[in-house]
XYZ file of C-alpha atoms in Angstrom:
400
model
C -0.029 0.107 -0.002
C 1.441 3.263 -0.974
C 0.325 6.600 0.033
C 1.095 9.926 -1.464
C 1.626 12.762 0.955
C -0.126 15.990 -0.240
C 2.576 18.829 -0.753
C 0.283 21.062 0.876
C -3.128 20.486 2.678
C -6.358 21.584 1.569
C -6.310 24.389 4.218
C -2.978 25.701 3.250
C -3.858 25.784 -0.417
C -6.918 27.540 0.150
C -5.875 30.166 2.853
C -2.339 30.762 2.867
C -1.650 30.662 -0.779
C -4.409 33.000 -1.459
C -3.005 35.355 1.363
C 0.577 35.195 -0.173
C -0.985 36.342 -3.538
C -2.711 39.015 -2.313
C 0.160 40.185 -0.543
C 2.226 39.881 -3.436
C -0.057 41.961 -5.820
C -0.782 44.580 -3.116
C 3.126 45.197 -2.939
C 3.907 44.954 -6.462
C 0.924 46.441 -8.290
C -0.889 48.363 -5.514
C -3.780 45.825 -6.633
C -6.309 44.791 -4.094
C -7.863 41.507 -5.002
C -10.847 39.651 -3.389
C -11.195 35.967 -3.369
C -13.996 34.790 -5.660
C -16.246 32.050 -4.660
C -14.725 29.779 -7.196
C -12.949 26.587 -5.657
C -11.188 23.826 -7.302
C -8.849 21.181 -5.849
C -8.660 23.235 -2.491
C -7.564 26.291 -4.267
C -9.488 29.735 -3.890
C -9.255 31.472 -7.550
C -9.026 35.122 -8.359
C -10.346 37.059 -11.581
C -8.289 35.226 -14.421
C -8.130 38.439 -16.352
C -6.750 40.326 -13.191
C -4.031 37.487 -12.509
C -2.968 37.021 -16.088
C -2.767 40.682 -16.982
C -1.036 41.925 -14.094
C 1.359 39.000 -13.603
C 2.386 39.227 -17.713
C 2.847 43.056 -17.205
C 5.093 42.440 -14.261
C 6.997 40.020 -16.291
C 7.208 42.264 -19.227
C 8.684 45.132 -17.451
C 11.402 43.029 -15.703
C 14.659 44.837 -16.825
C 17.285 42.480 -18.572
C 19.833 43.363 -15.684
C 17.551 42.174 -12.583
C 18.988 39.234 -11.295
C 16.119 38.787 -8.806
C 13.722 38.232 -11.485
C 15.968 37.223 -14.225
C 14.523 33.570 -14.517
C 10.899 35.222 -15.182
C 11.913 37.395 -17.959
C 9.838 37.457 -20.932
C 11.915 37.799 -24.244
C 12.075 41.293 -25.792
C 9.988 40.199 -28.871
C 6.922 40.120 -26.565
C 7.570 43.906 -25.625
C 4.350 46.037 -26.774
C 2.230 43.026 -27.134
C 0.790 42.769 -23.620
C -2.795 42.278 -24.716
C -1.874 39.494 -27.252
C -0.013 37.653 -24.735
C -2.704 38.080 -22.125
C -5.345 36.874 -24.673
C -3.196 33.887 -25.767
C -2.566 32.759 -21.924
C -6.302 32.934 -21.428
C -7.233 30.904 -24.510
C -4.727 28.253 -23.559
C -5.017 28.367 -19.821
C -4.287 24.846 -19.179
C -0.782 25.229 -20.622
C 0.096 28.311 -19.209
C -0.872 27.402 -15.765
C -0.531 23.561 -15.646
C -2.850 21.031 -14.388
C -3.974 22.858 -11.617
C -4.160 26.372 -11.043
C -2.004 27.284 -8.273
C -1.733 31.109 -8.052
C 0.790 31.278 -5.115
C 3.376 28.919 -6.431
C 3.246 30.514 -10.114
C 2.875 34.034 -8.984
C 3.985 34.484 -5.443
C 6.801 32.210 -4.448
C 8.906 32.255 -7.651
C 9.321 36.056 -7.505
C 10.543 35.951 -4.048
C 13.390 33.319 -5.157
C 16.825 34.405 -6.454
C 18.000 32.745 -9.645
C 18.759 28.872 -8.613
C 17.161 29.065 -5.316
C 15.193 25.957 -4.328
C 12.297 25.256 -1.965
C 14.752 23.514 0.385
C 16.945 26.749 0.319
C 13.852 28.696 1.506
C 13.329 26.298 4.123
C 16.584 26.260 5.756
C 17.082 30.288 5.554
C 13.488 30.472 6.957
C 12.919 33.273 4.261
C 9.933 34.035 1.978
C 6.639 33.803 3.321
C 5.409 30.288 3.149
C 7.695 28.526 5.058
C 7.929 30.787 8.000
C 4.099 30.981 8.291
C 3.917 27.296 8.285
C 6.726 26.721 10.892
C 5.167 29.516 13.072
C 1.501 28.110 13.244
C 1.013 24.633 11.541
C -2.188 24.238 13.388
C -3.697 27.175 11.273
C -3.196 25.342 8.265
C -3.112 21.605 8.870
C -5.731 19.061 9.930
C -4.644 16.388 12.406
C -5.207 12.799 11.064
C -8.371 11.131 12.202
C -7.975 8.144 14.624
C -9.801 5.877 12.342
C -7.415 6.451 9.544
C -4.241 5.862 11.701
C -5.872 2.726 13.104
C -6.283 1.623 9.423
C -2.659 2.349 8.770
C -1.724 -0.177 11.822
C -4.186 -2.504 10.737
C -2.582 -2.943 7.258
C 0.749 -3.261 8.762
C 0.007 -5.740 11.342
C -1.719 -7.812 8.422
C 1.676 -7.787 6.595
C 1.303 -5.119 4.332
C 4.358 -2.887 3.354
C 3.401 0.611 3.737
C 5.200 3.366 1.827
C 4.945 7.082 2.002
C 6.077 8.948 -1.254
C 6.058 12.892 -1.704
C 7.770 15.428 -3.736
C 8.375 17.572 -0.710
C 11.781 17.750 0.984
C 12.493 15.580 3.963
C 12.322 18.506 6.325
C 9.058 19.993 5.258
C 7.903 16.275 5.103
C 8.525 15.733 8.798
C 7.294 18.938 9.888
C 3.699 18.150 8.271
C 3.812 14.370 9.086
C 4.514 15.082 12.870
C 1.643 17.462 13.169
C -0.598 15.392 11.102
C 0.202 11.907 12.130
C 2.324 12.475 15.617
C 5.846 12.515 16.193
C 5.831 8.534 15.803
C 4.687 8.665 12.261
C 8.009 6.782 10.759
C 6.651 3.739 12.599
C 3.509 3.578 10.573
C 5.649 3.207 7.251
C 8.341 0.719 6.146
C 9.731 3.197 3.438
C 9.686 6.791 3.127
C 10.408 8.604 0.045
C 10.892 12.328 -0.247
C 11.849 14.825 -3.013
C 10.481 12.145 -5.200
C 9.844 14.490 -8.040
C 6.640 12.915 -9.493
C 5.811 12.330 -11.892
C 9.482 11.584 -12.824
C 9.651 9.223 -10.258
C 7.526 7.023 -12.368
C 8.528 7.972 -16.072
C 12.300 8.378 -15.706
C 14.765 5.380 -16.020
C 16.891 4.570 -12.802
C 19.895 5.897 -14.288
C 18.029 9.403 -14.509
C 16.690 9.440 -11.315
C 18.637 7.168 -8.715
C 17.688 6.900 -5.161
C 19.821 8.996 -2.697
C 20.709 8.468 0.994
C 19.857 11.346 3.418
C 22.095 12.711 6.299
C 20.624 15.416 8.381
C 17.969 16.277 5.587
C 21.098 16.585 3.082
C 20.962 14.314 -0.093
C 24.172 12.149 -0.046
C 25.448 9.352 -2.160
C 23.427 8.125 -5.251
C 22.513 4.307 -4.782
C 22.737 1.835 -7.526
C 19.722 -0.195 -6.125
C 17.694 -0.430 -2.916
C 18.633 -3.193 -0.626
C 16.562 -2.529 2.177
C 13.548 -0.283 3.555
C 14.107 3.159 5.152
C 14.093 6.788 4.254
C 15.361 7.786 0.761
C 15.227 10.895 -1.279
C 14.377 11.223 -5.122
C 14.740 7.576 -6.846
C 12.464 5.885 -9.403
C 9.652 3.433 -9.405
C 11.790 0.689 -11.064
C 14.147 0.139 -7.975
C 11.401 0.465 -5.632
C 9.488 -2.306 -7.355
C 12.775 -4.606 -7.026
C 13.015 -3.756 -3.548
C 9.237 -4.738 -3.086
C 10.013 -7.978 -4.928
C 12.756 -8.827 -2.390
C 10.614 -7.798 0.672
C 7.434 -9.746 -0.361
C 9.462 -12.852 -1.925
C 7.150 -12.441 -5.056
C 7.778 -11.930 -8.620
C 5.195 -9.598 -9.263
C 3.825 -7.927 -5.821
C 0.799 -5.975 -6.291
C 0.932 -2.094 -5.319
C -2.042 0.044 -4.498
C -1.199 3.697 -4.972
C -3.135 6.275 -3.251
C -2.726 9.986 -4.415
C -4.889 12.983 -5.062
C -3.425 14.639 -8.382
C -4.045 13.053 -11.806
C -1.054 14.473 -13.479
C 1.553 13.655 -10.556
C 0.112 10.761 -8.905
C -2.754 8.571 -10.736
C -1.789 8.825 -14.370
C 2.113 7.992 -14.045
C 1.616 5.217 -11.427
C -1.086 3.490 -13.769
C 0.423 4.249 -17.013
C 4.076 3.788 -16.294
C 4.140 1.324 -13.219
C 0.740 -0.490 -13.826
C -0.170 -0.153 -10.295
C -3.417 -0.170 -8.991
C -4.649 3.602 -8.102
C -7.071 4.999 -5.867
C -7.802 8.691 -6.494
C -8.662 10.972 -3.441
C -11.341 13.226 -5.090
C -12.428 15.995 -3.089
C -15.097 16.874 -5.473
C -16.867 13.700 -4.256
C -17.589 15.498 -0.567
C -19.999 18.058 -2.346
C -22.810 15.458 -2.342
C -24.193 16.604 0.787
C -27.857 16.294 -0.350
C -27.933 12.667 -1.156
C -30.800 10.797 0.286
C -30.058 7.963 2.802
C -31.893 5.423 0.641
C -29.580 6.114 -2.178
C -26.393 5.168 -0.547
C -25.166 1.583 0.674
C -26.461 -0.126 3.907
C -25.015 1.362 6.727
C -22.930 -2.013 7.672
C -21.408 -1.763 4.282
C -20.171 1.893 4.475
C -16.872 3.292 5.960
C -16.983 5.851 8.118
C -17.215 9.282 6.309
C -18.386 12.320 8.057
C -18.872 15.063 5.460
C -19.356 17.724 8.069
C -15.895 17.684 9.103
C -14.802 19.026 5.622
C -16.550 21.873 3.536
C -18.021 20.164 0.443
C -16.525 21.421 -2.478
C -18.916 23.195 -5.435
C -18.630 20.446 -8.358
C -20.714 22.844 -10.309
C -20.148 26.572 -10.203
C -21.532 29.391 -12.164
C -18.093 30.211 -13.764
C -16.555 26.795 -14.378
C -19.534 24.523 -14.809
C -19.646 21.084 -13.211
C -16.244 19.259 -12.712
C -17.766 15.843 -14.384
C -20.085 17.022 -17.038
C -20.278 19.712 -19.694
C -22.799 20.803 -22.097
C -22.110 21.048 -25.806
C -24.320 23.235 -28.028
C -26.211 21.277 -30.947
C -27.104 22.326 -34.195
C -29.770 24.697 -34.986
C -33.015 23.964 -33.315
C -31.549 21.050 -31.568
C -31.005 20.407 -27.932
C -27.561 20.639 -26.070
C -25.940 17.403 -25.331
C -24.241 16.411 -22.299
C -20.837 15.129 -22.448
C -18.020 13.672 -19.912
C -15.506 16.258 -19.155
C -11.921 15.623 -19.866
C -11.143 15.264 -16.189
C -14.197 12.904 -15.682
C -12.728 10.565 -18.322
C -9.410 10.403 -16.974
C -10.656 9.533 -13.837
C -12.547 6.309 -14.921
C -9.295 5.457 -17.371
C -6.392 5.741 -15.048
C -8.048 5.356 -11.373
C -9.010 1.693 -9.972
C -11.382 3.661 -7.677
C -12.140 7.188 -6.641
C -13.065 8.084 -2.923
C -13.819 11.298 -1.156
C -10.959 10.656 1.713
C -9.198 7.895 3.207
C -11.412 8.268 6.243
C -14.436 7.285 4.074
C -13.060 3.565 3.815
C -10.963 3.524 6.912
C -13.318 1.428 8.856
C -14.199 -1.101 6.042
C -13.218 -4.703 6.324
C -9.493 -4.920 4.978
C -10.866 -7.506 2.591
C -13.667 -5.334 1.402
C -14.285 -5.766 -2.203
C -14.854 -2.329 -4.193
C -16.453 -2.173 -7.612
C -13.575 -0.846 -10.255
C -14.172 1.586 -12.902
C -13.151 -1.063 -15.436
C -16.132 -3.263 -14.657
C -18.215 -3.319 -17.666
C -16.615 -0.326 -18.867
C -18.642 1.890 -16.482
C -17.688 5.584 -16.191
C -19.538 5.780 -12.650
C -18.537 2.159 -11.198
C -15.645 3.077 -9.338
C -16.674 5.899 -7.297
C -17.022 4.965 -3.632
C -19.356 5.286 -1.459
C -21.561 6.489 -4.568
C -21.113 8.191 -7.986
C -21.516 12.022 -7.910
C -25.163 13.131 -8.005
C -24.457 14.973 -11.338
C -23.449 11.853 -13.196
C -26.305 9.746 -11.644
C -28.783 12.116 -12.601
C -27.598 13.301 -16.079
C -28.969 10.498 -17.923
C -27.181 9.261 -21.187
C -23.855 11.217 -21.766
C -21.735 11.278 -24.711
C -18.018 10.300 -24.184
C -16.539 12.782 -26.768
């Protein structure tokens, strides 16, 4: 069983990053931004036109000799074409901003970094805004892990399962998060801990491109030709990890179940490159708070999931539409047709199952049999405990 440690919790994404972004815009542009009601993947978004226009103007104004912002400069050929560039960025937003819109990472943290500085440098020097704030008051931004989940992890380990924690965060930041979330003894819950995994490259790169490295006082040391024993490592690759799992289990093809909340960094590469079973932790499943009890599974079959503990996400916003379905205009005098969104199709294609949280399954028997997405080619079979209401009520959809 392999867990992906989120690089930042939902509370960090929706609160701290938003505050950093507002502070950055106020300092550099005397621009006061208010959060919109749009939420996606735990982030609160601002007006796209405000963000893109202001940030691109900032990039265009960076002088050629400014070392502090040199890595963000836009080439001279774009000078005087601010409007064209802003229009292009908005039309190709998914390329401009990446898989998930992270305003703080894109617009705030980078400008505070000097050329060549890394996240770990900022952690050690305690500079910038993000890390000092997390160190000062982690409880303001982090949830502690429910006892049911920690009990579930111990049950898995007692049942002879090998537990791994894989995160792209550096070891020092990972330790702070895990000690607060899981407790000071969190290392006892896992056989293998891998930090600075640099996903998705962890899955797609060859061992020669991304060897494992030992750690000494949170500093990366020698590169390892292979993994010989469990422990805490940095960087690495899925090939060498799987070879270690063969040794530890004594099986030629051990089965791995990988839990993650990012399609880009976790679910797709683990499924596509490593052929692992994947469990997508999908926050959008928390939004179905109006589902009637009779539509759910019998109580004795359900895992413990108390929706009131987490604020439900809007799966259908006025500006963005539904996360799961979209409406396509028909020809003249014909009705619009409903289709699965790109994100929805990726879920059923690369996830074994999708759940709202680990807490949702923590009290199920370890031998509970889930229905997979691959069952009868269904687009909804793998959602636990239920498919999103918008998919259940949408009738026939077209998979375009």
